[in-house]
């Protein structure tokens, strides 16, 4: 009864495709930083960073193939991080 | 019954540790955000002092090394030991390249009298001092994580060579890999926030 369900093997091709995408997004984030979007520069940079992080988490860190315990606890952690960031922004922005 | 090794449990333990790391760096990024809101013009001035080329090169180096670490796990699962060893050695080499770049980058800043408690920063603008303070704390802590990650990868490499990490038992390599990817994740945020602020 050895549970082997987590032994999903990612092919080199998949990993290489993810790497390619990450490198393209790095290029995009550098390129966008030269365009003055005013207020939107930081949100755009963060949106690209979040996209990259999502791909690293899903494929390189195997989160796509993990069971519910790791997935839910991860979402929980990110929720608490967002609560911390959110409340500090309420405080700082409306002081 | 299984032989008694709970692979999922080992992985959950590693993830719990990674959550604490995420919150540690999350707190530092919140500090960054709050001060960025207060001193946007100095943060953009400070960001222009940083070398974008070195930052971009280091981003690519970390992304590639993350890929090779993930690929080394695939290699171990496919019983391709030599490939796994080669990929791990390359990953550790990438870590060395990253740190050498960091050395030159910090060295250049020190040369221009920009370091914590330096004359230029202390007697200069407060916003600039805070920007470089955060820069040194966050990239320094990140650099420390790179060193720890390299140590963990080296241990995994030795275990792979010794035949202790195999296709049926590779939790050590997997967890070292997770740590290395976390280092990559943090850098993905550090790069645009410090190097690319307008």
mmCIF file of N, CA and C in Angstrom, chain B residues 43-105:
data_model
loop_
_atom_site.group_PDB
_atom_site.id
_atom_site.type_symbol
_atom_site.label_atom_id
_atom_site.label_comp_id
_atom_site.label_asym_id
_atom_site.label_seq_id
_atom_site.Cartn_x
_atom_site.Cartn_y
_atom_site.Cartn_z
ATOM 1 N N UNK B 43 13.118 56.499 -3.865
ATOM 2 C CA UNK B 43 13.228 55.090 -4.243
ATOM 3 C C UNK B 43 13.559 54.973 -5.722
ATOM 4 N N UNK B 44 12.951 55.871 -6.520
ATOM 5 C CA UNK B 44 13.244 55.789 -7.944
ATOM 6 C C UNK B 44 14.666 56.277 -8.222
ATOM 7 N N UNK B 45 15.115 57.292 -7.442
ATOM 8 C CA UNK B 45 16.496 57.766 -7.593
ATOM 9 C C UNK B 45 17.491 56.666 -7.185
ATOM 10 N N UNK B 46 17.192 55.997 -6.070
ATOM 11 C CA UNK B 46 18.061 54.912 -5.603
ATOM 12 C C UNK B 46 18.092 53.756 -6.583
ATOM 13 N N UNK B 47 16.907 53.426 -7.131
ATOM 14 C CA UNK B 47 16.835 52.319 -8.077
ATOM 15 C C UNK B 47 17.693 52.561 -9.305
ATOM 16 N N UNK B 48 17.815 53.846 -9.697
ATOM 17 C CA UNK B 48 18.628 54.149 -10.875
ATOM 18 C C UNK B 48 20.114 53.952 -10.611
ATOM 19 N N UNK B 49 20.505 53.974 -9.327
ATOM 20 C CA UNK B 49 21.909 53.746 -8.980
ATOM 21 C C UNK B 49 22.296 52.274 -9.153
ATOM 22 N N UNK B 50 21.292 51.390 -9.084
ATOM 23 C CA UNK B 50 21.598 49.966 -9.147
ATOM 24 C C UNK B 50 21.824 49.539 -10.592
ATOM 25 N N UNK B 51 22.679 48.537 -10.740
ATOM 26 C CA UNK B 51 23.057 48.059 -12.069
ATOM 27 C C UNK B 51 22.026 47.075 -12.607
ATOM 28 N N UNK B 52 21.213 47.551 -13.581
ATOM 29 C CA UNK B 52 20.161 46.714 -14.152
ATOM 30 C C UNK B 52 20.716 45.485 -14.845
ATOM 31 N N UNK B 53 21.876 45.650 -15.483
ATOM 32 C CA UNK B 53 22.433 44.525 -16.245
ATOM 33 C C UNK B 53 22.771 43.376 -15.295
ATOM 34 N N UNK B 54 23.482 43.698 -14.189
ATOM 35 C CA UNK B 54 23.821 42.644 -13.227
ATOM 36 C C UNK B 54 22.550 42.031 -12.665
ATOM 37 N N UNK B 55 21.549 42.883 -12.358
ATOM 38 C CA UNK B 55 20.277 42.375 -11.831
ATOM 39 C C UNK B 55 19.619 41.421 -12.796
ATOM 40 N N UNK B 56 19.590 41.806 -14.090
ATOM 41 C CA UNK B 56 18.941 40.958 -15.097
ATOM 42 C C UNK B 56 19.717 39.659 -15.274
ATOM 43 N N UNK B 57 21.057 39.750 -15.321
ATOM 44 C CA UNK B 57 21.874 38.538 -15.471
ATOM 45 C C UNK B 57 21.608 37.591 -14.306
ATOM 46 N N UNK B 58 21.558 38.149 -13.083
ATOM 47 C CA UNK B 58 21.311 37.294 -11.917
ATOM 48 C C UNK B 58 19.929 36.662 -11.959
ATOM 49 N N UNK B 59 18.939 37.392 -12.487
ATOM 50 C CA UNK B 59 17.600 36.810 -12.626
ATOM 51 C C UNK B 59 17.661 35.603 -13.545
ATOM 52 N N UNK B 60 18.318 35.772 -14.697
ATOM 53 C CA UNK B 60 18.416 34.669 -15.657
ATOM 54 C C UNK B 60 19.168 33.495 -15.029
ATOM 55 N N UNK B 61 20.278 33.790 -14.326
ATOM 56 C CA UNK B 61 21.073 32.720 -13.700
ATOM 57 C C UNK B 61 20.210 31.920 -12.735
ATOM 58 N N UNK B 62 19.415 32.617 -11.897
ATOM 59 C CA UNK B 62 18.590 31.894 -10.918
ATOM 60 C C UNK B 62 17.480 31.101 -11.597
ATOM 61 N N UNK B 63 16.871 31.682 -12.639
ATOM 62 C CA UNK B 63 15.800 30.956 -13.336
ATOM 63 C C UNK B 63 16.348 29.689 -13.977
ATOM 64 N N UNK B 64 17.504 29.813 -14.633
ATOM 65 C CA UNK B 64 18.099 28.638 -15.286
ATOM 66 C C UNK B 64 18.445 27.583 -14.249
ATOM 67 N N UNK B 65 19.007 28.021 -13.094
ATOM 68 C CA UNK B 65 19.396 27.036 -12.082
ATOM 69 C C UNK B 65 18.165 26.373 -11.487
ATOM 70 N N UNK B 66 17.059 27.119 -11.373
ATOM 71 C CA UNK B 66 15.819 26.508 -10.894
ATOM 72 C C UNK B 66 15.372 25.411 -11.856
ATOM 73 N N UNK B 67 15.504 25.720 -13.142
ATOM 74 C CA UNK B 67 15.144 24.720 -14.155
ATOM 75 C C UNK B 67 16.020 23.481 -14.018
ATOM 76 N N UNK B 68 17.338 23.661 -13.854
ATOM 77 C CA UNK B 68 18.219 22.491 -13.803
ATOM 78 C C UNK B 68 17.970 21.673 -12.534
ATOM 79 N N UNK B 69 17.617 22.353 -11.420
ATOM 80 C CA UNK B 69 17.301 21.585 -10.206
ATOM 81 C C UNK B 69 16.046 20.742 -10.425
ATOM 82 N N UNK B 70 15.007 21.378 -11.014
ATOM 83 C CA UNK B 70 13.779 20.620 -11.299
ATOM 84 C C UNK B 70 14.087 19.464 -12.242
ATOM 85 N N UNK B 71 14.940 19.713 -13.251
ATOM 86 C CA UNK B 71 15.289 18.663 -14.211
ATOM 87 C C UNK B 71 16.077 17.543 -13.535
ATOM 88 N N UNK B 72 16.909 17.892 -12.518
ATOM 89 C CA UNK B 72 17.699 16.846 -11.850
ATOM 90 C C UNK B 72 16.776 15.886 -11.102
ATOM 91 N N UNK B 73 15.641 16.406 -10.593
ATOM 92 C CA UNK B 73 14.682 15.500 -9.932
ATOM 93 C C UNK B 73 14.077 14.552 -10.970
ATOM 94 N N UNK B 74 13.731 15.102 -12.134
ATOM 95 C CA UNK B 74 13.234 14.248 -13.217
ATOM 96 C C UNK B 74 14.268 13.171 -13.560
ATOM 97 N N UNK B 75 15.552 13.590 -13.640
ATOM 98 C CA UNK B 75 16.619 12.647 -13.983
ATOM 99 C C UNK B 75 16.707 11.533 -12.943
ATOM 100 N N UNK B 76 16.621 11.906 -11.655
ATOM 101 C CA UNK B 76 16.690 10.884 -10.605
ATOM 102 C C UNK B 76 15.507 9.924 -10.726
ATOM 103 N N UNK B 77 14.310 10.494 -11.000
ATOM 104 C CA UNK B 77 13.127 9.634 -11.128
ATOM 105 C C UNK B 77 13.269 8.671 -12.303
ATOM 106 N N UNK B 78 14.014 9.115 -13.331
ATOM 107 C CA UNK B 78 14.202 8.247 -14.504
ATOM 108 C C UNK B 78 15.462 7.395 -14.406
ATOM 109 N N UNK B 79 16.076 7.375 -13.234
ATOM 110 C CA UNK B 79 17.283 6.592 -12.959
ATOM 111 C C UNK B 79 18.473 7.027 -13.809
ATOM 112 N N UNK B 80 18.480 8.277 -14.265
ATOM 113 C CA UNK B 80 19.616 8.780 -15.036
ATOM 114 C C UNK B 80 20.560 9.498 -14.076
ATOM 115 N N UNK B 81 21.383 8.725 -13.362
ATOM 116 C CA UNK B 81 22.200 9.271 -12.285
ATOM 117 C C UNK B 81 23.204 10.296 -12.790
ATOM 118 N N UNK B 82 23.865 9.992 -13.903
ATOM 119 C CA UNK B 82 24.897 10.904 -14.420
ATOM 120 C C UNK B 82 24.300 12.251 -14.795
ATOM 121 N N UNK B 83 23.146 12.203 -15.451
ATOM 122 C CA UNK B 83 22.461 13.451 -15.809
ATOM 123 C C UNK B 83 22.143 14.253 -14.555
ATOM 124 N N UNK B 84 21.611 13.563 -13.554
ATOM 125 C CA UNK B 84 21.237 14.240 -12.308
ATOM 126 C C UNK B 84 22.448 14.915 -11.686
ATOM 127 N N UNK B 85 23.591 14.206 -11.664
ATOM 128 C CA UNK B 85 24.808 14.774 -11.071
ATOM 129 C C UNK B 85 25.247 16.006 -11.856
ATOM 130 N N UNK B 86 25.243 15.880 -13.184
ATOM 131 C CA UNK B 86 25.646 17.009 -14.021
ATOM 132 C C UNK B 86 24.754 18.216 -13.796
ATOM 133 N N UNK B 87 23.436 17.983 -13.754
ATOM 134 C CA UNK B 87 22.490 19.083 -13.581
ATOM 135 C C UNK B 87 22.677 19.755 -12.223
ATOM 136 N N UNK B 88 22.952 18.942 -11.187
ATOM 137 C CA UNK B 88 23.128 19.521 -9.849
ATOM 138 C C UNK B 88 24.409 20.342 -9.779
ATOM 139 N N UNK B 89 25.495 19.818 -10.391
ATOM 140 C CA UNK B 89 26.754 20.571 -10.379
ATOM 141 C C UNK B 89 26.553 21.910 -11.092
ATOM 142 N N UNK B 90 25.826 21.875 -12.210
ATOM 143 C CA UNK B 90 25.555 23.114 -12.940
ATOM 144 C C UNK B 90 24.748 24.092 -12.076
ATOM 145 N N UNK B 91 23.754 23.565 -11.346
ATOM 146 C CA UNK B 91 22.922 24.431 -10.492
ATOM 147 C C UNK B 91 23.763 25.120 -9.428
ATOM 148 N N UNK B 92 24.662 24.333 -8.799
ATOM 149 C CA UNK B 92 25.496 24.910 -7.745
ATOM 150 C C UNK B 92 26.433 25.946 -8.361
ATOM 151 N N UNK B 93 26.922 25.651 -9.558
ATOM 152 C CA UNK B 93 27.774 26.614 -10.268
ATOM 153 C C UNK B 93 27.009 27.930 -10.511
ATOM 154 N N UNK B 94 25.719 27.814 -10.881
ATOM 155 C CA UNK B 94 24.891 29.010 -11.067
ATOM 156 C C UNK B 94 24.829 29.824 -9.773
ATOM 157 N N UNK B 95 24.714 29.123 -8.640
ATOM 158 C CA UNK B 95 24.708 29.816 -7.355
ATOM 159 C C UNK B 95 25.989 30.599 -7.149
ATOM 160 N N UNK B 96 27.131 29.993 -7.532
ATOM 161 C CA UNK B 96 28.419 30.667 -7.401
ATOM 162 C C UNK B 96 28.446 31.918 -8.282
ATOM 163 N N UNK B 97 27.964 31.771 -9.525
ATOM 164 C CA UNK B 97 27.934 32.911 -10.449
ATOM 165 C C UNK B 97 27.107 34.047 -9.848
ATOM 166 N N UNK B 98 25.957 33.681 -9.274
ATOM 167 C CA UNK B 98 25.087 34.681 -8.660
ATOM 168 C C UNK B 98 25.827 35.449 -7.570
ATOM 169 N N UNK B 99 26.522 34.706 -6.711
ATOM 170 C CA UNK B 99 27.200 35.351 -5.584
ATOM 171 C C UNK B 99 28.377 36.201 -6.052
ATOM 172 N N UNK B 100 29.081 35.748 -7.098
ATOM 173 C CA UNK B 100 30.197 36.545 -7.620
ATOM 174 C C UNK B 100 29.665 37.870 -8.178
ATOM 175 N N UNK B 101 28.551 37.793 -8.926
ATOM 176 C CA UNK B 101 27.921 39.019 -9.425
ATOM 177 C C UNK B 101 27.559 39.950 -8.277
ATOM 178 N N UNK B 102 26.976 39.367 -7.248
ATOM 179 C CA UNK B 102 26.550 40.131 -6.062
ATOM 180 C C UNK B 102 27.772 40.799 -5.421
ATOM 181 N N UNK B 103 28.884 40.067 -5.372
ATOM 182 C CA UNK B 103 30.121 40.609 -4.788
ATOM 183 C C UNK B 103 30.564 41.854 -5.543
ATOM 184 N N UNK B 104 30.556 41.758 -6.885
ATOM 185 C CA UNK B 104 30.988 42.919 -7.670
ATOM 186 C C UNK B 104 29.997 44.071 -7.523
ATOM 187 N N UNK B 105 28.712 43.726 -7.450
ATOM 188 C CA UNK B 105 27.688 44.747 -7.336
ATOM 189 C C UNK B 105 27.819 45.495 -6.012
#
